[in-house]
Amino acid sequence: MKLARFFAGAALLVPTLLLAQAQGRIKGVVTDAQGKPIPGAKVVLTCPEIANFRRELISDAKGGFATLIVDATKQYLFHVEAQGYQPIEQMHKPLIGGQTLELSFTLKSVQELQVEAQQKASEQPGIKEAREAQELLEAGKTAEARAKFAEAIAAKPDLFVAWLAMGDIDQKAGKNDDALASAEKCLSIKPEFPQCLALAMNATQAKGDKAAYQKYAERYKVANPTDPTLYYNDAVGFLNKGDDAKARPLLEKALEADPNYADAIFQLGMVYFRMGDTAKAKEMLQKFIALAPNHNEAPTAQEMLKYM
């Protein structure tokens, strides 16, 4: 009987022994790309083979965390996240027999990922040539820049900024037909893009095509209503004809778009002066001098104020 009792007691110890052998300890650390610890990172453990298993851990001040896994015979998914960083997931299997599995998780910040994405994008065919072309342009190498922009377009025909840049170079060189063609190509890719409309305006104006200029100007106003330049330029046309009545509302529109547009302020002040509204003329000219004391018309404004 004693022998029987001994075997029964020994049998009861076996499950406990097997369970202990299947346990595994996990110790980990969460750091950034520079190796600095990330405190407060959340580590979520799940197991594909155990549907209801879920454990959440938070890294300490040194970025560390630790836990005990009862069943170390299975694979576990580690989801690691922290505010301002891209989450990562990795599968790991704990070590059996109470051994400690040491893990290290490196999280990249959102800013780092943005920089990497920009660098990757800048090396894409077409983008790379456009970037190099802009560098040449800034260095004053216009001919080389134009050739490089042409390479960019050949590699990426829908790169509208390259069409714009190449057209701008042509327009400044007096090649207005080529500039207009580039502007139209740009607009076919990026409809109503203000800069491309402005390029078309400059080219048609240089060509003396008033009808085409007006067409692009109207489209530009719709696409970029906050630009005071068009209203001011239209006003100047009437000022040159001595028509203050038609120039005034255009100057006022220019100032609605940009209250500090110095040229429009000066011209509106002069219009008020010619209309006999001395108080408003004085107000506008004083504002003009305060905003643009070094403007070419500043001495004229100062002289006019002496008579008000």
PDB file of C-alpha atoms in Angstrom:
ATOM      1  CA  MET A   1       0.000   0.000   0.000  1.00  0.00           C
ATOM      2  CA  LYS A   2       2.838   2.378   0.777  1.00  0.00           C
ATOM      3  CA  LEU A   3       4.333   1.712  -2.639  1.00  0.00           C
ATOM      4  CA  ALA A   4       1.030   2.460  -4.341  1.00  0.00           C
ATOM      5  CA  ARG A   5       0.692   5.732  -2.492  1.00  0.00           C
ATOM      6  CA  PHE A   6       4.216   6.729  -3.512  1.00  0.00           C
ATOM      7  CA  PHE A   7       3.497   6.243  -7.233  1.00  0.00           C
ATOM      8  CA  ALA A   8       0.218   8.153  -6.986  1.00  0.00           C
ATOM      9  CA  GLY A   9       1.952  11.151  -5.427  1.00  0.00           C
ATOM     10  CA  ALA A  10       4.693  11.102  -8.032  1.00  0.00           C
ATOM     11  CA  ALA A  11       2.141  11.103 -10.827  1.00  0.00           C
ATOM     12  CA  LEU A  12       0.562  14.280  -9.464  1.00  0.00           C
ATOM     13  CA  LEU A  13       3.904  16.093  -9.815  1.00  0.00           C
ATOM     14  CA  VAL A  14       4.286  15.437 -13.564  1.00  0.00           C
ATOM     15  CA  PRO A  15       1.817  18.069 -14.942  1.00  0.00           C
ATOM     16  CA  THR A  16       3.335  20.752 -12.738  1.00  0.00           C
ATOM     17  CA  LEU A  17       6.832  19.818 -13.910  1.00  0.00           C
ATOM     18  CA  LEU A  18       5.796  19.887 -17.595  1.00  0.00           C
ATOM     19  CA  LEU A  19       4.071  23.247 -17.132  1.00  0.00           C
ATOM     20  CA  ALA A  20       7.187  24.754 -15.597  1.00  0.00           C
ATOM     21  CA  GLN A  21       9.329  23.442 -18.462  1.00  0.00           C
ATOM     22  CA  ALA A  22       6.998  25.110 -20.999  1.00  0.00           C
ATOM     23  CA  GLN A  23       7.268  28.567 -19.420  1.00  0.00           C
ATOM     24  CA  GLY A  24       9.432  31.292 -20.891  1.00  0.00           C
ATOM     25  CA  ARG A  25      10.500  34.732 -19.758  1.00  0.00           C
ATOM     26  CA  ILE A  26      10.631  37.701 -22.112  1.00  0.00           C
ATOM     27  CA  LYS A  27      12.615  40.847 -21.563  1.00  0.00           C
ATOM     28  CA  GLY A  28      12.611  43.657 -24.108  1.00  0.00           C
ATOM     29  CA  VAL A  29      13.506  47.265 -24.799  1.00  0.00           C
ATOM     30  CA  VAL A  30      11.962  49.828 -27.131  1.00  0.00           C
ATOM     31  CA  THR A  31      14.252  52.489 -28.635  1.00  0.00           C
ATOM     32  CA  ASP A  32      14.260  55.058 -31.408  1.00  0.00           C
ATOM     33  CA  ALA A  33      16.489  54.990 -34.494  1.00  0.00           C
ATOM     34  CA  GLN A  34      19.297  56.653 -32.507  1.00  0.00           C
ATOM     35  CA  GLY A  35      19.158  54.006 -29.781  1.00  0.00           C
ATOM     36  CA  LYS A  36      17.456  56.235 -27.189  1.00  0.00           C
ATOM     37  CA  PRO A  37      14.848  54.516 -25.015  1.00  0.00           C
ATOM     38  CA  ILE A  38      11.176  55.251 -25.625  1.00  0.00           C
ATOM     39  CA  PRO A  39       9.283  55.279 -22.317  1.00  0.00           C
ATOM     40  CA  GLY A  40       5.536  54.744 -22.391  1.00  0.00           C
ATOM     41  CA  ALA A  41       5.568  52.556 -25.507  1.00  0.00           C
ATOM     42  CA  LYS A  42       2.747  50.017 -25.672  1.00  0.00           C
ATOM     43  CA  VAL A  43       3.643  46.386 -26.348  1.00  0.00           C
ATOM     44  CA  VAL A  44       0.663  44.154 -27.180  1.00  0.00           C
ATOM     45  CA  LEU A  45       1.168  40.373 -27.275  1.00  0.00           C
ATOM     46  CA  THR A  46      -1.279  38.083 -29.059  1.00  0.00           C
ATOM     47  CA  CYS A  47      -1.041  34.464 -30.158  1.00  0.00           C
ATOM     48  CA  PRO A  48      -2.468  33.173 -33.455  1.00  0.00           C
ATOM     49  CA  GLU A  49      -2.998  29.757 -31.840  1.00  0.00           C
ATOM     50  CA  ILE A  50      -4.735  31.062 -28.707  1.00  0.00           C
ATOM     51  CA  ALA A  51      -7.711  33.206 -29.690  1.00  0.00           C
ATOM     52  CA  ASN A  52      -8.362  34.752 -26.279  1.00  0.00           C
ATOM     53  CA  PHE A  53      -4.727  35.502 -25.416  1.00  0.00           C
ATOM     54  CA  ARG A  54      -3.885  39.204 -25.212  1.00  0.00           C
ATOM     55  CA  ARG A  55      -1.408  40.966 -22.977  1.00  0.00           C
ATOM     56  CA  GLU A  56      -0.552  44.679 -22.888  1.00  0.00           C
ATOM     57  CA  LEU A  57       2.718  45.994 -21.496  1.00  0.00           C
ATOM     58  CA  ILE A  58       4.044  49.560 -21.138  1.00  0.00           C
ATOM     59  CA  SER A  59       7.759  50.305 -21.377  1.00  0.00           C
ATOM     60  CA  ASP A  60       9.366  51.944 -18.369  1.00  0.00           C
ATOM     61  CA  ALA A  61      11.570  55.051 -18.198  1.00  0.00           C
ATOM     62  CA  LYS A  62      14.428  53.105 -19.800  1.00  0.00           C
ATOM     63  CA  GLY A  63      12.200  51.734 -22.555  1.00  0.00           C
ATOM     64  CA  GLY A  64      12.178  48.298 -20.952  1.00  0.00           C
ATOM     65  CA  PHE A  65       9.438  45.738 -20.342  1.00  0.00           C
ATOM     66  CA  ALA A  66       9.267  42.142 -19.105  1.00  0.00           C
ATOM     67  CA  THR A  67       6.691  39.355 -18.850  1.00  0.00           C
ATOM     68  CA  LEU A  68       6.299  35.621 -18.264  1.00  0.00           C
ATOM     69  CA  ILE A  69       4.729  33.376 -20.916  1.00  0.00           C
ATOM     70  CA  VAL A  70       3.114  30.190 -19.562  1.00  0.00           C
ATOM     71  CA  ASP A  71       3.143  28.337 -22.890  1.00  0.00           C
ATOM     72  CA  ALA A  72       6.483  29.012 -24.547  1.00  0.00           C
ATOM     73  CA  THR A  73       5.912  26.369 -27.200  1.00  0.00           C
ATOM     74  CA  LYS A  74       3.945  28.756 -29.404  1.00  0.00           C
ATOM     75  CA  GLN A  75       4.726  31.814 -31.570  1.00  0.00           C
ATOM     76  CA  TYR A  76       3.580  35.213 -30.308  1.00  0.00           C
ATOM     77  CA  LEU A  77       2.914  38.418 -32.227  1.00  0.00           C
ATOM     78  CA  PHE A  78       4.450  41.570 -30.736  1.00  0.00           C
ATOM     79  CA  HIS A  79       2.753  44.833 -31.743  1.00  0.00           C
ATOM     80  CA  VAL A  80       4.824  47.802 -30.554  1.00  0.00           C
ATOM     81  CA  GLU A  81       3.625  51.401 -30.804  1.00  0.00           C
ATOM     82  CA  ALA A  82       4.347  54.842 -29.343  1.00  0.00           C
ATOM     83  CA  GLN A  83       3.008  58.311 -30.027  1.00  0.00           C
ATOM     84  CA  GLY A  84       4.871  59.994 -32.882  1.00  0.00           C
ATOM     85  CA  TYR A  85       6.362  56.733 -34.169  1.00  0.00           C
ATOM     86  CA  GLN A  86       5.414  54.159 -36.784  1.00  0.00           C
ATOM     87  CA  PRO A  87       4.131  50.944 -35.137  1.00  0.00           C
ATOM     88  CA  ILE A  88       5.885  47.651 -35.906  1.00  0.00           C
ATOM     89  CA  GLU A  89       4.899  43.992 -35.573  1.00  0.00           C
ATOM     90  CA  GLN A  90       7.152  40.959 -35.168  1.00  0.00           C
ATOM     91  CA  MET A  91       6.645  37.261 -34.458  1.00  0.00           C
ATOM     92  CA  HIS A  92       8.769  35.677 -31.733  1.00  0.00           C
ATOM     93  CA  LYS A  93       8.839  32.349 -29.888  1.00  0.00           C
ATOM     94  CA  PRO A  94       9.867  32.405 -26.219  1.00  0.00           C
ATOM     95  CA  LEU A  95      12.636  30.111 -24.961  1.00  0.00           C
ATOM     96  CA  ILE A  96      11.468  26.968 -23.168  1.00  0.00           C
ATOM     97  CA  GLY A  97      12.477  25.930 -19.687  1.00  0.00           C
ATOM     98  CA  GLY A  98      12.229  29.238 -17.902  1.00  0.00           C
ATOM     99  CA  GLN A  99      14.925  30.814 -20.053  1.00  0.00           C
ATOM    100  CA  THR A 100      14.746  34.539 -20.914  1.00  0.00           C
ATOM    101  CA  LEU A 101      14.265  35.725 -24.486  1.00  0.00           C
ATOM    102  CA  GLU A 102      15.740  39.209 -24.883  1.00  0.00           C
ATOM    103  CA  LEU A 103      14.216  41.397 -27.590  1.00  0.00           C
ATOM    104  CA  SER A 104      14.904  44.858 -28.961  1.00  0.00           C
ATOM    105  CA  PHE A 105      12.383  46.913 -30.944  1.00  0.00           C
ATOM    106  CA  THR A 106      13.409  50.008 -32.888  1.00  0.00           C
ATOM    107  CA  LEU A 107      10.708  52.511 -33.853  1.00  0.00           C
ATOM    108  CA  LYS A 108      11.152  55.176 -36.524  1.00  0.00           C
ATOM    109  CA  SER A 109       9.602  58.579 -35.910  1.00  0.00           C
ATOM    110  CA  VAL A 110       7.032  60.042 -38.271  1.00  0.00           C
ATOM    111  CA  GLN A 111       9.497  62.819 -39.153  1.00  0.00           C
ATOM    112  CA  GLU A 112      12.186  60.283 -40.059  1.00  0.00           C
ATOM    113  CA  LEU A 113       9.751  58.397 -42.265  1.00  0.00           C
ATOM    114  CA  GLN A 114       8.758  61.623 -44.013  1.00  0.00           C
ATOM    115  CA  VAL A 115      12.403  62.463 -44.706  1.00  0.00           C
ATOM    116  CA  GLU A 116      13.023  58.963 -46.048  1.00  0.00           C
ATOM    117  CA  ALA A 117       9.949  59.214 -48.281  1.00  0.00           C
ATOM    118  CA  GLN A 118      11.100  62.568 -49.620  1.00  0.00           C
ATOM    119  CA  GLN A 119      14.584  61.260 -50.299  1.00  0.00           C
ATOM    120  CA  LYS A 120      13.170  58.228 -52.068  1.00  0.00           C
ATOM    121  CA  ALA A 121      10.834  60.393 -54.135  1.00  0.00           C
ATOM    122  CA  SER A 122      13.646  62.771 -55.069  1.00  0.00           C
ATOM    123  CA  GLU A 123      15.565  59.908 -56.652  1.00  0.00           C
ATOM    124  CA  GLN A 124      12.710  58.747 -58.887  1.00  0.00           C
ATOM    125  CA  PRO A 125      13.212  59.151 -62.661  1.00  0.00           C
ATOM    126  CA  GLY A 126      12.160  62.618 -63.696  1.00  0.00           C
ATOM    127  CA  ILE A 127      12.081  63.971 -60.143  1.00  0.00           C
ATOM    128  CA  LYS A 128      15.837  63.499 -59.856  1.00  0.00           C
ATOM    129  CA  GLU A 129      16.505  65.359 -63.118  1.00  0.00           C
ATOM    130  CA  ALA A 130      14.105  68.164 -62.146  1.00  0.00           C
ATOM    131  CA  ARG A 131      15.895  68.593 -58.826  1.00  0.00           C
ATOM    132  CA  GLU A 132      19.266  68.718 -60.561  1.00  0.00           C
ATOM    133  CA  ALA A 133      17.855  71.200 -63.099  1.00  0.00           C
ATOM    134  CA  GLN A 134      16.668  73.502 -60.303  1.00  0.00           C
ATOM    135  CA  GLU A 135      20.132  73.386 -58.754  1.00  0.00           C
ATOM    136  CA  LEU A 136      21.660  74.366 -62.108  1.00  0.00           C
ATOM    137  CA  LEU A 137      19.138  77.172 -62.485  1.00  0.00           C
ATOM    138  CA  GLU A 138      19.939  78.539 -59.035  1.00  0.00           C
ATOM    139  CA  ALA A 139      23.633  78.423 -59.979  1.00  0.00           C
ATOM    140  CA  GLY A 140      22.910  80.624 -63.001  1.00  0.00           C
ATOM    141  CA  LYS A 141      23.459  77.842 -65.563  1.00  0.00           C
ATOM    142  CA  THR A 142      20.263  78.467 -67.499  1.00  0.00           C
ATOM    143  CA  ALA A 143      21.080  76.517 -70.682  1.00  0.00           C
ATOM    144  CA  GLU A 144      22.171  73.465 -68.722  1.00  0.00           C
ATOM    145  CA  ALA A 145      19.103  73.766 -66.503  1.00  0.00           C
ATOM    146  CA  ARG A 146      16.749  73.831 -69.483  1.00  0.00           C
ATOM    147  CA  ALA A 147      18.395  70.741 -70.949  1.00  0.00           C
ATOM    148  CA  LYS A 148      18.040  68.943 -67.631  1.00  0.00           C
ATOM    149  CA  PHE A 149      14.362  69.947 -67.358  1.00  0.00           C
ATOM    150  CA  ALA A 150      13.894  68.454 -70.831  1.00  0.00           C
ATOM    151  CA  GLU A 151      15.435  65.216 -69.521  1.00  0.00           C
ATOM    152  CA  ALA A 152      13.030  65.303 -66.582  1.00  0.00           C
ATOM    153  CA  ILE A 153      10.052  65.607 -68.918  1.00  0.00           C
ATOM    154  CA  ALA A 154      11.346  62.788 -71.112  1.00  0.00           C
ATOM    155  CA  ALA A 155      11.521  60.534 -68.059  1.00  0.00           C
ATOM    156  CA  LYS A 156       8.226  61.742 -66.558  1.00  0.00           C
ATOM    157  CA  PRO A 157       5.991  63.499 -69.116  1.00  0.00           C
ATOM    158  CA  ASP A 158       3.349  64.436 -66.539  1.00  0.00           C
ATOM    159  CA  LEU A 159       5.791  66.444 -64.412  1.00  0.00           C
ATOM    160  CA  PHE A 160       3.999  69.772 -64.777  1.00  0.00           C
ATOM    161  CA  VAL A 161       6.506  71.739 -62.693  1.00  0.00           C
ATOM    162  CA  ALA A 162       9.230  70.838 -65.209  1.00  0.00           C
ATOM    163  CA  TRP A 163       7.047  72.099 -68.089  1.00  0.00           C
ATOM    164  CA  LEU A 164       6.490  75.299 -66.119  1.00  0.00           C
ATOM    165  CA  ALA A 165      10.191  75.803 -65.411  1.00  0.00           C
ATOM    166  CA  MET A 166      11.229  75.086 -68.997  1.00  0.00           C
ATOM    167  CA  GLY A 167       8.528  77.423 -70.303  1.00  0.00           C
ATOM    168  CA  ASP A 168       9.627  80.162 -67.940  1.00  0.00           C
ATOM    169  CA  ILE A 169      13.205  79.865 -69.205  1.00  0.00           C
ATOM    170  CA  ASP A 170      11.980  80.074 -72.815  1.00  0.00           C
ATOM    171  CA  GLN A 171       9.739  83.063 -72.102  1.00  0.00           C
ATOM    172  CA  LYS A 172      12.560  85.023 -70.495  1.00  0.00           C
ATOM    173  CA  ALA A 173      14.725  84.180 -73.525  1.00  0.00           C
ATOM    174  CA  GLY A 174      12.088  85.641 -75.841  1.00  0.00           C
ATOM    175  CA  LYS A 175      10.922  82.255 -77.135  1.00  0.00           C
ATOM    176  CA  ASN A 176       7.284  83.015 -76.461  1.00  0.00           C
ATOM    177  CA  ASP A 177       5.797  80.388 -78.772  1.00  0.00           C
ATOM    178  CA  ASP A 178       7.785  77.657 -77.004  1.00  0.00           C
ATOM    179  CA  ALA A 179       6.847  79.128 -73.625  1.00  0.00           C
ATOM    180  CA  LEU A 180       3.168  79.154 -74.524  1.00  0.00           C
ATOM    181  CA  ALA A 181       3.367  75.540 -75.706  1.00  0.00           C
ATOM    182  CA  SER A 182       4.925  74.540 -72.376  1.00  0.00           C
ATOM    183  CA  ALA A 183       2.261  76.481 -70.486  1.00  0.00           C
ATOM    184  CA  GLU A 184      -0.492  74.667 -72.371  1.00  0.00           C
ATOM    185  CA  LYS A 185       1.164  71.317 -71.714  1.00  0.00           C
ATOM    186  CA  CYS A 186       1.372  72.193 -68.024  1.00  0.00           C
ATOM    187  CA  LEU A 187      -2.321  73.160 -67.971  1.00  0.00           C
ATOM    188  CA  SER A 188      -3.291  69.914 -69.675  1.00  0.00           C
ATOM    189  CA  ILE A 189      -1.715  68.061 -66.742  1.00  0.00           C
ATOM    190  CA  LYS A 190      -2.639  70.490 -63.960  1.00  0.00           C
ATOM    191  CA  PRO A 191      -5.756  72.414 -65.107  1.00  0.00           C
ATOM    192  CA  GLU A 192      -5.999  76.035 -63.970  1.00  0.00           C
ATOM    193  CA  PHE A 193      -2.626  75.913 -62.201  1.00  0.00           C
ATOM    194  CA  PRO A 194      -2.038  79.634 -61.454  1.00  0.00           C
ATOM    195  CA  GLN A 195       1.685  79.671 -62.262  1.00  0.00           C
ATOM    196  CA  CYS A 196       1.104  78.042 -65.656  1.00  0.00           C
ATOM    197  CA  LEU A 197      -1.683  80.505 -66.422  1.00  0.00           C
ATOM    198  CA  ALA A 198       0.676  83.326 -65.477  1.00  0.00           C
ATOM    199  CA  LEU A 199       3.301  81.884 -67.846  1.00  0.00           C
ATOM    200  CA  ALA A 200       0.721  81.817 -70.640  1.00  0.00           C
ATOM    201  CA  MET A 201      -0.228  85.423 -69.840  1.00  0.00           C
ATOM    202  CA  ASN A 202       3.388  86.564 -69.991  1.00  0.00           C
ATOM    203  CA  ALA A 203       3.967  84.760 -73.286  1.00  0.00           C
ATOM    204  CA  THR A 204       0.804  86.077 -74.973  1.00  0.00           C
ATOM    205  CA  GLN A 205       1.431  89.592 -73.688  1.00  0.00           C
ATOM    206  CA  ALA A 206       4.979  89.499 -75.100  1.00  0.00           C
ATOM    207  CA  LYS A 207       3.556  88.250 -78.407  1.00  0.00           C
ATOM    208  CA  GLY A 208       1.092  91.139 -78.449  1.00  0.00           C
ATOM    209  CA  ASP A 209      -1.890  88.779 -78.562  1.00  0.00           C
ATOM    210  CA  LYS A 210      -4.356  90.798 -76.488  1.00  0.00           C
ATOM    211  CA  ALA A 211      -7.277  88.421 -76.988  1.00  0.00           C
ATOM    212  CA  ALA A 212      -5.290  85.392 -75.816  1.00  0.00           C
ATOM    213  CA  TYR A 213      -3.842  87.384 -72.926  1.00  0.00           C
ATOM    214  CA  GLN A 214      -7.315  88.398 -71.765  1.00  0.00           C
ATOM    215  CA  LYS A 215      -8.490  84.778 -71.976  1.00  0.00           C
ATOM    216  CA  TYR A 216      -5.701  83.564 -69.739  1.00  0.00           C
ATOM    217  CA  ALA A 217      -6.072  86.576 -67.428  1.00  0.00           C
ATOM    218  CA  GLU A 218      -9.736  85.785 -66.774  1.00  0.00           C
ATOM    219  CA  ARG A 219      -8.862  82.168 -66.000  1.00  0.00           C
ATOM    220  CA  TYR A 220      -6.077  83.342 -63.698  1.00  0.00           C
ATOM    221  CA  LYS A 221      -8.449  85.577 -61.735  1.00  0.00           C
ATOM    222  CA  VAL A 222     -10.756  82.636 -61.107  1.00  0.00           C
ATOM    223  CA  ALA A 223      -7.892  80.301 -60.186  1.00  0.00           C
ATOM    224  CA  ASN A 224      -6.074  82.812 -57.984  1.00  0.00           C
ATOM    225  CA  PRO A 225      -8.516  85.482 -56.730  1.00  0.00           C
ATOM    226  CA  THR A 226      -6.162  86.621 -53.965  1.00  0.00           C
ATOM    227  CA  ASP A 227      -3.501  87.901 -56.385  1.00  0.00           C
ATOM    228  CA  PRO A 228      -3.781  91.708 -56.597  1.00  0.00           C
ATOM    229  CA  THR A 229      -1.469  92.022 -59.594  1.00  0.00           C
ATOM    230  CA  LEU A 230      -4.083  91.531 -62.285  1.00  0.00           C
ATOM    231  CA  TYR A 231      -6.461  94.096 -60.832  1.00  0.00           C
ATOM    232  CA  TYR A 232      -3.592  96.539 -60.483  1.00  0.00           C
ATOM    233  CA  ASN A 233      -2.365  95.965 -64.045  1.00  0.00           C
ATOM    234  CA  ASP A 234      -5.886  96.527 -65.394  1.00  0.00           C
ATOM    235  CA  ALA A 235      -6.130  99.705 -63.323  1.00  0.00           C
ATOM    236  CA  VAL A 236      -2.835 100.979 -64.733  1.00  0.00           C
ATOM    237  CA  GLY A 237      -4.288 100.614 -68.234  1.00  0.00           C
ATOM    238  CA  PHE A 238      -7.094 102.991 -67.315  1.00  0.00           C
ATOM    239  CA  LEU A 239      -4.755 105.324 -65.403  1.00  0.00           C
ATOM    240  CA  ASN A 240      -2.618 105.670 -68.514  1.00  0.00           C
ATOM    241  CA  LYS A 241      -5.761 106.775 -70.341  1.00  0.00           C
ATOM    242  CA  GLY A 242      -6.635 109.274 -67.606  1.00  0.00           C
ATOM    243  CA  ASP A 243      -9.740 107.312 -66.633  1.00  0.00           C
ATOM    244  CA  ASP A 244      -9.668 107.455 -62.817  1.00  0.00           C
ATOM    245  CA  ALA A 245     -13.314 106.411 -62.526  1.00  0.00           C
ATOM    246  CA  LYS A 246     -12.616 102.988 -64.020  1.00  0.00           C
ATOM    247  CA  ALA A 247      -9.230 102.617 -62.345  1.00  0.00           C
ATOM    248  CA  ARG A 248     -10.499 103.259 -58.821  1.00  0.00           C
ATOM    249  CA  PRO A 249     -12.642 100.091 -58.335  1.00  0.00           C
ATOM    250  CA  LEU A 250      -9.828  97.952 -59.745  1.00  0.00           C
ATOM    251  CA  LEU A 251      -7.337  99.470 -57.315  1.00  0.00           C
ATOM    252  CA  GLU A 252      -9.794  98.839 -54.492  1.00  0.00           C
ATOM    253  CA  LYS A 253     -10.118  95.204 -55.592  1.00  0.00           C
ATOM    254  CA  ALA A 254      -6.347  94.871 -55.593  1.00  0.00           C
ATOM    255  CA  LEU A 255      -6.289  96.120 -52.004  1.00  0.00           C
ATOM    256  CA  GLU A 256      -9.074  93.747 -51.008  1.00  0.00           C
ATOM    257  CA  ALA A 257      -6.804  90.937 -52.150  1.00  0.00           C
ATOM    258  CA  ASP A 258      -3.726  92.442 -50.485  1.00  0.00           C
ATOM    259  CA  PRO A 259      -4.280  95.414 -48.121  1.00  0.00           C
ATOM    260  CA  ASN A 260      -0.524  96.112 -48.095  1.00  0.00           C
ATOM    261  CA  TYR A 261       0.028  96.209 -51.868  1.00  0.00           C
ATOM    262  CA  ALA A 262       2.098  99.398 -51.947  1.00  0.00           C
ATOM    263  CA  ASP A 263       1.717 100.284 -55.645  1.00  0.00           C
ATOM    264  CA  ALA A 264      -2.061 100.086 -55.439  1.00  0.00           C
ATOM    265  CA  ILE A 265      -2.105 102.182 -52.252  1.00  0.00           C
ATOM    266  CA  PHE A 266      -0.042 104.932 -53.892  1.00  0.00           C
ATOM    267  CA  GLN A 267      -2.091 105.020 -57.079  1.00  0.00           C
ATOM    268  CA  LEU A 268      -5.380 105.027 -55.168  1.00  0.00           C
ATOM    269  CA  GLY A 269      -4.077 107.900 -53.054  1.00  0.00           C
ATOM    270  CA  MET A 270      -3.312 109.850 -56.230  1.00  0.00           C
ATOM    271  CA  VAL A 271      -6.772 109.047 -57.617  1.00  0.00           C
ATOM    272  CA  TYR A 272      -8.392 110.399 -54.446  1.00  0.00           C
ATOM    273  CA  PHE A 273      -6.221 113.518 -54.695  1.00  0.00           C
ATOM    274  CA  ARG A 274      -7.303 114.166 -58.269  1.00  0.00           C
ATOM    275  CA  MET A 275     -10.919 113.561 -57.240  1.00  0.00           C
ATOM    276  CA  GLY A 276     -10.581 116.243 -54.557  1.00  0.00           C
ATOM    277  CA  ASP A 277     -10.949 113.851 -51.615  1.00  0.00           C
ATOM    278  CA  THR A 278      -7.977 115.215 -49.678  1.00  0.00           C
ATOM    279  CA  ALA A 279      -8.673 113.313 -46.457  1.00  0.00           C
ATOM    280  CA  LYS A 280      -8.630 109.909 -48.135  1.00  0.00           C
ATOM    281  CA  ALA A 281      -5.692 110.875 -50.326  1.00  0.00           C
ATOM    282  CA  LYS A 282      -3.687 111.852 -47.248  1.00  0.00           C
ATOM    283  CA  GLU A 283      -4.632 108.615 -45.468  1.00  0.00           C
ATOM    284  CA  MET A 284      -3.540 106.460 -48.405  1.00  0.00           C
ATOM    285  CA  LEU A 285      -0.264 108.288 -49.054  1.00  0.00           C
ATOM    286  CA  GLN A 286       0.702 108.217 -45.375  1.00  0.00           C
ATOM    287  CA  LYS A 287       0.012 104.485 -45.302  1.00  0.00           C
ATOM    288  CA  PHE A 288       2.072 104.078 -48.474  1.00  0.00           C
ATOM    289  CA  ILE A 289       5.108 105.822 -46.989  1.00  0.00           C
ATOM    290  CA  ALA A 290       4.843 103.806 -43.770  1.00  0.00           C
ATOM    291  CA  LEU A 291       4.722 100.540 -45.716  1.00  0.00           C
ATOM    292  CA  ALA A 292       7.291 101.337 -48.405  1.00  0.00           C
ATOM    293  CA  PRO A 293       9.592 104.190 -47.323  1.00  0.00           C
ATOM    294  CA  ASN A 294      12.189 103.176 -49.937  1.00  0.00           C
ATOM    295  CA  HIS A 295       9.745 102.890 -52.840  1.00  0.00           C
ATOM    296  CA  ASN A 296      10.545 104.892 -55.977  1.00  0.00           C
ATOM    297  CA  GLU A 297       7.325 106.851 -55.536  1.00  0.00           C
ATOM    298  CA  ALA A 298       7.946 107.635 -51.840  1.00  0.00           C
ATOM    299  CA  PRO A 299       9.491 111.078 -52.573  1.00  0.00           C
ATOM    300  CA  THR A 300       6.465 111.961 -54.733  1.00  0.00           C
ATOM    301  CA  ALA A 301       4.085 110.927 -51.945  1.00  0.00           C
ATOM    302  CA  GLN A 302       6.008 112.988 -49.405  1.00  0.00           C
ATOM    303  CA  GLU A 303       5.876 116.002 -51.690  1.00  0.00           C
ATOM    304  CA  MET A 304       2.138 115.610 -52.258  1.00  0.00           C
ATOM    305  CA  LEU A 305       1.486 115.434 -48.513  1.00  0.00           C
ATOM    306  CA  LYS A 306       2.925 118.928 -48.116  1.00  0.00           C
ATOM    307  CA  TYR A 307      -0.098 120.303 -49.980  1.00  0.00           C
ATOM    308  CA  MET A 308      -2.701 118.453 -47.885  1.00  0.00           C
TER     309      MET A 308
END
